[in-house]
CSV table of C-alpha atoms in Angstrom, one decimal:
chain,number,residue,atom,x,y,z
A,1,MET,CA,-14.9,-11.6,3.6
A,2,ASN,CA,-16.9,-9.0,5.5
A,3,LEU,CA,-19.3,-6.4,4.3
A,4,LEU,CA,-17.7,-3.1,3.5
A,5,PRO,CA,-17.6,-0.7,6.5
A,6,GLU,CA,-19.6,2.4,6.5
A,7,PHE,CA,-17.9,5.5,5.0
A,8,GLU,CA,-18.6,8.7,3.2
A,9,LEU,CA,-18.1,8.5,-0.6
A,10,LEU,CA,-17.2,11.6,-2.6
A,11,ARG,CA,-16.7,11.8,-6.4
A,12,PRO,CA,-15.0,15.1,-7.2
A,13,ALA,CA,-15.0,16.5,-10.6
A,14,THR,CA,-11.7,18.3,-10.5
A,15,LEU,CA,-8.2,17.6,-9.1
A,16,ASP,CA,-8.5,20.6,-6.7
A,17,GLU,CA,-11.8,19.2,-5.3
A,18,ALA,CA,-10.1,15.9,-4.9
A,19,VAL,CA,-7.2,17.4,-2.9
A,20,LYS,CA,-9.6,19.2,-0.6
A,21,ALA,CA,-11.6,16.1,0.0
A,22,LEU,CA,-8.5,14.1,0.8
A,23,ALA,CA,-7.3,16.6,3.3
A,24,HIS,CA,-10.1,15.3,5.6
A,25,GLU,CA,-8.8,13.1,8.4
A,26,GLY,CA,-9.3,9.4,7.6
A,27,ALA,CA,-9.9,10.0,3.9
A,28,ARG,CA,-8.5,7.5,1.3
A,29,PRO,CA,-8.2,7.9,-2.5
A,30,LEU,CA,-10.1,5.3,-4.6
A,31,ALA,CA,-9.3,4.6,-8.3
A,32,GLY,CA,-9.7,1.0,-9.6
A,33,GLY,CA,-10.0,-0.3,-6.1
A,34,THR,CA,-8.4,-3.7,-6.8
A,35,ASP,CA,-6.1,-3.4,-3.8
A,36,LEU,CA,-8.1,-1.2,-1.4
A,37,LEU,CA,-11.5,-2.7,-1.6
A,38,PRO,CA,-10.5,-6.4,-0.9
A,39,ASN,CA,-8.5,-5.1,2.1
A,40,LEU,CA,-11.6,-3.3,3.4
A,41,ARG,CA,-13.6,-6.4,2.9
A,42,ARG,CA,-11.1,-8.3,5.1
A,43,GLY,CA,-11.6,-5.7,7.8
A,44,ILE,CA,-8.2,-4.0,7.2
A,45,GLY,CA,-8.9,-0.3,7.6
A,46,LEU,CA,-11.9,1.8,8.5
A,47,PRO,CA,-11.7,4.9,6.3
A,48,ALA,CA,-14.0,7.7,7.3
A,49,ARG,CA,-14.2,8.8,3.6
A,50,LEU,CA,-13.3,7.4,0.2
A,51,VAL,CA,-12.6,9.9,-2.5
A,52,ASP,CA,-13.4,8.4,-5.9
A,53,LEU,CA,-11.0,9.8,-8.5
A,54,SER,CA,-12.5,8.1,-11.6
A,55,ALA,CA,-14.3,11.2,-12.8
A,56,LEU,CA,-11.2,13.4,-12.9
A,57,ALA,CA,-10.4,14.5,-16.5
A,58,GLY,CA,-7.0,14.5,-18.0
A,59,LEU,CA,-5.4,11.8,-15.8
A,60,ASP,CA,-6.2,8.9,-18.1
A,61,ALA,CA,-3.9,9.7,-21.1
A,62,ILE,CA,-0.4,8.7,-22.2
A,63,GLU,CA,1.3,11.5,-24.0
A,64,LYS,CA,4.7,11.8,-25.7
A,65,THR,CA,6.7,14.7,-24.3
A,66,LYS,CA,8.9,17.2,-26.2
A,67,ASP,CA,12.1,15.4,-25.1
A,68,GLY,CA,10.9,12.1,-26.4
A,69,GLY,CA,9.7,10.7,-23.1
A,70,LEU,CA,6.2,9.9,-21.8
A,71,ARG,CA,3.7,11.5,-19.5
A,72,ILE,CA,1.4,8.8,-18.1
A,73,GLY,CA,-1.7,9.9,-16.2
A,74,ALA,CA,-2.3,8.2,-12.9
A,75,LEU,CA,-5.7,7.0,-14.0
A,76,VAL,CA,-4.4,5.1,-17.0
A,77,THR,CA,-5.3,1.4,-16.6
A,78,ILE,CA,-2.7,-1.2,-16.4
A,79,GLU,CA,-4.3,-2.9,-19.5
A,80,THR,CA,-3.9,0.4,-21.5
A,81,LEU,CA,-0.4,0.8,-20.3
A,82,ALA,CA,0.6,-2.7,-21.3
A,83,ALA,CA,-0.8,-2.2,-24.8
A,84,ASN,CA,0.8,1.2,-25.5
A,85,PRO,CA,3.4,1.0,-28.3
A,86,LEU,CA,5.4,3.9,-26.8
A,87,ALA,CA,6.0,2.2,-23.4
A,88,PRO,CA,9.5,0.8,-22.9
A,89,PRO,CA,9.9,-3.0,-22.7
A,90,ALA,CA,10.5,-3.1,-18.9
A,91,LEU,CA,7.3,-1.2,-18.3
A,92,VAL,CA,5.2,-3.4,-20.7
A,93,GLN,CA,6.6,-6.6,-19.1
A,94,ALA,CA,5.9,-5.3,-15.6
A,95,ALA,CA,2.3,-4.2,-16.5
A,96,LEU,CA,1.6,-7.6,-18.1
A,97,GLY,CA,2.8,-9.3,-15.0
A,98,VAL,CA,0.2,-7.5,-12.8
A,99,ALA,CA,-2.5,-10.0,-11.6
A,100,GLY,CA,-4.9,-11.2,-14.3
A,101,PRO,CA,-6.6,-9.6,-17.3
A,102,THR,CA,-9.7,-8.4,-15.4
A,103,HIS,CA,-7.6,-6.8,-12.7
A,104,ARG,CA,-5.5,-5.0,-15.3
A,105,ALA,CA,-8.6,-3.7,-17.1
A,106,GLN,CA,-9.7,-2.1,-13.8
A,107,ALA,CA,-6.6,-1.2,-11.9
A,108,SER,CA,-5.0,2.2,-12.4
A,109,LEU,CA,-1.3,3.1,-12.6
A,110,GLY,CA,-1.5,5.5,-9.6
A,111,GLY,CA,-3.2,2.9,-7.5
A,112,ASN,CA,-0.7,0.2,-8.4
A,113,LEU,CA,2.2,2.4,-7.4
A,114,ALA,CA,0.5,3.4,-4.1
A,115,GLN,CA,-0.6,-0.2,-3.3
A,116,ASP,CA,-0.4,-1.4,0.3
A,117,THR,CA,2.5,-3.5,1.6
A,118,ARG,CA,1.7,-7.1,2.3
A,119,CYS,CA,2.5,-9.8,4.9
A,120,ILE,CA,1.2,-13.2,5.8
A,121,PHE,CA,0.3,-11.8,9.3
A,122,TYR,CA,-1.6,-8.9,7.8
A,123,ASN,CA,-3.4,-10.0,4.7
A,124,GLN,CA,-5.8,-12.4,6.5
A,125,SER,CA,-9.4,-12.3,7.5
A,126,GLU,CA,-10.5,-10.4,10.5
A,127,TRP,CA,-11.2,-13.6,12.5
A,128,TRP,CA,-7.8,-14.9,11.7
A,129,ARG,CA,-6.0,-11.7,12.8
A,130,ALA,CA,-8.2,-11.5,15.9
A,131,GLY,CA,-7.4,-15.1,16.9
A,132,ASN,CA,-3.6,-14.9,16.1
A,133,GLY,CA,-2.9,-11.4,17.4
A,134,TYR,CA,-3.0,-8.2,15.5
A,135,CYS,CA,0.3,-6.9,14.1
A,136,LEU,CA,2.2,-3.7,14.3
A,137,LYS,CA,0.9,-2.6,10.8
A,138,TYR,CA,-2.8,-2.6,12.0
A,139,ARG,CA,-4.2,-2.6,15.5
A,140,GLY,CA,-1.3,-4.5,17.1
A,141,ASP,CA,1.8,-3.5,19.0
A,142,LYS,CA,4.4,-5.8,17.6
A,143,CYS,CA,5.7,-7.1,14.2
A,144,HIS,CA,5.3,-10.8,14.0
A,145,VAL,CA,8.0,-11.1,11.3
A,146,VAL,CA,10.7,-9.4,13.4
A,147,VAL,CA,9.2,-9.6,16.9
A,148,LYS,CA,11.7,-7.3,18.7
A,149,SER,CA,11.5,-4.6,16.0
A,150,ASP,CA,9.9,-1.2,16.5
A,151,ARG,CA,8.8,-1.0,12.9
A,152,CYS,CA,6.7,-3.0,10.5
A,153,TYR,CA,8.4,-5.3,8.0
A,154,ALA,CA,5.5,-5.9,5.6
A,155,THR,CA,6.8,-6.1,2.1
A,156,TYR,CA,6.1,-4.0,-1.0
A,157,HIS,CA,5.2,-6.4,-3.9
A,158,GLY,CA,4.3,-4.1,-6.8
A,159,ASP,CA,5.6,-4.8,-10.3
A,160,ILE,CA,5.4,-1.5,-12.0
A,161,ALA,CA,7.3,0.7,-9.5
A,162,PRO,CA,10.7,-1.0,-10.0
A,163,ALA,CA,10.4,-0.9,-13.8
A,164,LEU,CA,9.7,2.8,-13.7
A,165,MET,CA,12.5,3.4,-11.2
A,166,ALA,CA,14.9,1.6,-13.5
A,167,LEU,CA,13.7,3.9,-16.3
A,168,ASP,CA,14.5,6.9,-14.1
A,169,ALA,CA,10.9,8.0,-13.9
A,170,LYS,CA,9.5,10.9,-11.8
A,171,ALA,CA,6.2,11.3,-10.0
A,172,GLU,CA,4.1,14.4,-10.4
A,173,LEU,CA,2.2,14.9,-7.1
A,174,VAL,CA,-0.6,17.4,-6.4
A,175,GLY,CA,-1.6,18.4,-2.9
A,176,PRO,CA,-2.8,21.3,-0.7
A,177,LYS,CA,0.6,23.1,-1.3
A,178,GLY,CA,0.5,22.8,-5.1
A,179,THR,CA,2.4,20.6,-7.5
A,180,ARG,CA,5.8,19.0,-7.0
A,181,THR,CA,7.8,16.5,-9.0
A,182,ILE,CA,10.0,13.9,-7.3
A,183,ALA,CA,12.1,10.9,-8.3
A,184,LEU,CA,9.7,7.9,-8.2
A,185,ALA,CA,12.2,6.2,-5.8
A,186,ASP,CA,11.6,9.1,-3.3
A,187,LEU,CA,7.8,8.2,-3.2
A,188,TYR,CA,8.7,5.3,-0.9
A,189,LYS,CA,9.9,4.8,2.6
A,190,GLU,CA,11.4,1.6,4.2
A,191,ASN,CA,8.6,1.1,6.7
A,192,GLY,CA,5.8,-1.4,6.0
A,193,ALA,CA,3.2,0.5,8.0
A,194,GLU,CA,4.0,3.9,6.4
A,195,HIS,CA,5.7,3.2,3.1
A,196,LEU,CA,4.5,6.2,1.1
A,197,ALA,CA,6.0,9.7,1.3
A,198,LEU,CA,2.8,11.4,0.4
A,199,ALA,CA,1.7,14.5,2.4
A,200,ALA,CA,-1.9,14.7,3.7
A,201,GLY,CA,-4.2,15.3,0.8
A,202,GLU,CA,-1.6,14.6,-1.8
A,203,VAL,CA,-2.2,12.4,-4.8
A,204,ILE,CA,-0.2,11.0,-7.7
A,205,ALA,CA,-1.3,12.9,-10.8
A,206,ALA,CA,1.1,11.5,-13.4
A,207,ILE,CA,4.4,9.7,-14.0
A,208,LEU,CA,7.1,11.2,-16.2
A,209,VAL,CA,9.4,8.8,-18.1
A,210,PRO,CA,12.4,10.4,-19.8
A,211,SER,CA,13.5,9.3,-23.3
A,212,GLN,CA,15.0,5.8,-23.4
A,213,THR,CA,17.1,6.4,-26.5
A,214,GLY,CA,20.2,4.2,-26.3
A,215,TRP,CA,18.8,2.2,-23.4
A,216,VAL,CA,17.5,-1.4,-23.3
A,217,SER,CA,15.4,-2.6,-20.4
A,218,ALA,CA,13.6,-5.6,-19.0
A,219,TYR,CA,11.6,-6.7,-15.9
A,220,ALA,CA,11.2,-10.2,-14.5
A,221,LYS,CA,9.7,-11.7,-11.4
A,222,ALA,CA,9.3,-15.0,-9.6
A,223,ARG,CA,5.8,-16.0,-8.3
A,224,VAL,CA,4.0,-19.0,-7.0
A,225,ARG,CA,1.7,-19.3,-10.1
A,226,ASP,CA,2.2,-18.0,-13.6
A,227,ALA,CA,-0.8,-15.6,-13.2
A,228,ILE,CA,-2.6,-13.5,-10.6
A,229,GLU,CA,0.3,-13.5,-8.2
A,230,PHE,CA,2.4,-10.8,-6.6
A,231,PRO,CA,6.2,-11.1,-7.1
A,232,LEU,CA,8.0,-13.2,-4.5
A,233,ALA,CA,11.0,-11.3,-5.9
A,234,GLY,CA,11.2,-9.0,-8.9
A,235,ILE,CA,13.9,-7.0,-10.6
A,236,ALA,CA,14.0,-4.4,-13.3
A,237,VAL,CA,17.1,-3.4,-15.3
A,238,ALA,CA,17.9,-0.6,-17.7
A,239,LEU,CA,21.2,-0.8,-19.5
A,240,MET,CA,23.2,1.4,-21.8
A,241,ARG,CA,26.2,-0.3,-23.5
A,242,ASP,CA,29.3,1.8,-24.4
A,243,LYS,CA,31.3,-0.3,-26.8
A,244,ALA,CA,32.9,-3.1,-24.7
A,245,GLY,CA,31.8,-1.7,-21.4
A,246,ILE,CA,28.7,-0.7,-19.4
A,247,GLY,CA,28.0,2.9,-20.2
A,248,ALA,CA,25.3,3.1,-17.5
A,249,ILE,CA,23.0,0.6,-15.6
A,250,ARG,CA,20.1,1.1,-13.3
A,251,VAL,CA,18.6,-1.8,-11.2
A,252,ALA,CA,15.6,-1.8,-9.0
A,253,ILE,CA,14.0,-4.6,-6.9
A,254,THR,CA,10.6,-5.4,-5.5
A,255,GLY,CA,9.1,-8.1,-3.3
A,256,THR,CA,12.0,-8.2,-0.8
A,257,ASN,CA,11.8,-5.0,1.3
A,258,SER,CA,9.1,-2.6,2.6
A,259,ALA,CA,9.7,-0.4,-0.5
A,260,PRO,CA,10.9,-0.9,-4.0
A,261,LEU,CA,14.6,0.0,-4.0
A,262,MET,CA,17.3,1.1,-6.3
A,263,ILE,CA,20.6,-0.8,-6.2
A,264,ASP,CA,23.9,0.9,-6.1
A,265,THR,CA,25.6,0.0,-9.4
A,266,ALA,CA,28.4,2.6,-9.5
A,267,ASP,CA,31.0,-0.1,-9.4
A,268,LEU,CA,29.8,-1.5,-12.7
A,269,ALA,CA,30.2,1.6,-14.7
A,270,GLY,CA,32.7,1.2,-17.6
A,271,LYS,CA,33.2,-2.5,-17.0
A,272,ALA,CA,32.4,-5.3,-19.4
A,273,TRP,CA,29.6,-7.6,-18.3
A,274,ASN,CA,31.2,-10.9,-17.3
A,275,ASP,CA,31.5,-13.2,-14.3
A,276,ALA,CA,33.4,-10.6,-12.2
A,277,ALA,CA,30.8,-7.9,-12.9
A,278,ALA,CA,28.0,-10.3,-12.1
A,279,THR,CA,29.6,-11.1,-8.8
A,280,THR,CA,29.8,-7.3,-8.1
A,281,LEU,CA,26.1,-7.0,-8.9
A,282,VAL,CA,25.1,-10.0,-6.7
A,283,ALA,CA,27.1,-8.4,-3.8
A,284,ALA,CA,25.2,-5.2,-4.2
A,285,LEU,CA,21.8,-7.0,-4.3
A,286,ARG,CA,22.7,-9.1,-1.2
A,287,LYS,CA,23.6,-5.9,0.7
A,288,LYS,CA,20.3,-4.2,-0.2
A,289,ALA,CA,17.7,-6.9,-0.2
A,290,ASN,CA,16.3,-7.6,3.2
A,291,VAL,CA,14.3,-10.7,2.6
A,292,LEU,CA,12.3,-12.0,5.6
A,293,LYS,CA,9.5,-14.4,6.3
A,294,SER,CA,6.6,-12.2,5.2
A,295,THR,CA,5.3,-14.6,2.5
A,296,VAL,CA,4.3,-18.3,2.3
A,297,THR,CA,7.6,-18.9,0.4
A,298,SER,CA,10.9,-19.1,2.3
A,299,ALA,CA,13.1,-16.1,2.5
A,300,LYS,CA,16.1,-18.2,1.3
A,301,TYR,CA,14.3,-19.1,-1.9
A,302,ARG,CA,13.3,-15.5,-2.7
A,303,ARG,CA,16.8,-14.2,-2.1
A,304,ARG,CA,18.3,-16.9,-4.4
A,305,VAL,CA,15.8,-16.4,-7.2
A,306,LEU,CA,16.4,-12.6,-7.1
A,307,LEU,CA,20.1,-13.1,-7.7
A,308,ALA,CA,19.4,-15.6,-10.5
A,309,LEU,CA,16.9,-13.2,-12.2
A,310,ALA,CA,19.5,-10.4,-12.0
A,311,ARG,CA,22.1,-12.4,-13.8
A,312,LYS,CA,19.6,-13.6,-16.4
A,313,LEU,CA,18.3,-10.1,-17.2
A,314,VAL,CA,21.6,-8.4,-17.6
A,315,ASP,CA,22.9,-11.3,-19.7
A,316,GLU,CA,20.0,-10.8,-22.1
A,317,LEU,CA,20.2,-7.0,-22.1
A,318,TRP,CA,24.0,-7.1,-22.6
A,319,ALA,CA,23.5,-9.3,-25.7
A,320,LYS,CA,20.6,-7.2,-27.0
A,321,ALA,CA,22.6,-3.9,-26.7
A,322,ALA,CA,25.6,-5.3,-28.6
């Protein structure tokens, strides 16, 4: 790895100061730094300014809301989130699946959600990228995964985003134009080079999770090793059972596309969970998941394991909700 590049470092005391500092061209937010700093050490990115958010008060708490949901500050660490008794099962499982214990103790929720996309042609050392040709995501003019494409196909590999999306979470964003709240799914775009829908100077302040009364949820992923690995494919499911049928089901995936994505499950509503319903879900997953050669593991394997995980999770949740 290289030495860190030169940059201006600011540590604002308030959220308003942070927003103003981030409006500067070339500014990047810094929280735990577990994703950003290793990339900078690899020569990926030359920010003119890093804005350290760690001193901001009020963003490191998990609070129960009046409607029985949760408000989770963006600076809550993944370790704290995983240990919170109020967190729904899918969220706990996703948090525990992030990297290793030391990473989880340092990494923040907001940083995890905003983590960079990844690709075997991008997450390399500077000398490797210089010798093999820069890619469309950084300093190059073509995507090495889909050579004739005019967009980057680097993949989003975060664990927590799909879990929160399946839980119908919203993101509270603060920027130069004030505060706005959006569905977490709307935070992402299907473009590996520009996968976040944040405006200039805008930051994630908190995540709002509605009450999960009546719902059961789970998250699972496949990875090369049992620890410290990004998901090759991951899936989160939240299910509400209505007697013999599916009252409602939400499914989100990660590790397959340039963004974590919701799956269209409208055709499953009211149906019993059986082989026919599983076939319907598999068809919806095949339609949405665009698995390409962006990791060391084959696209065929990642697609097949995603479909297997989906059936396994819903089988378990269906029985649990009985």
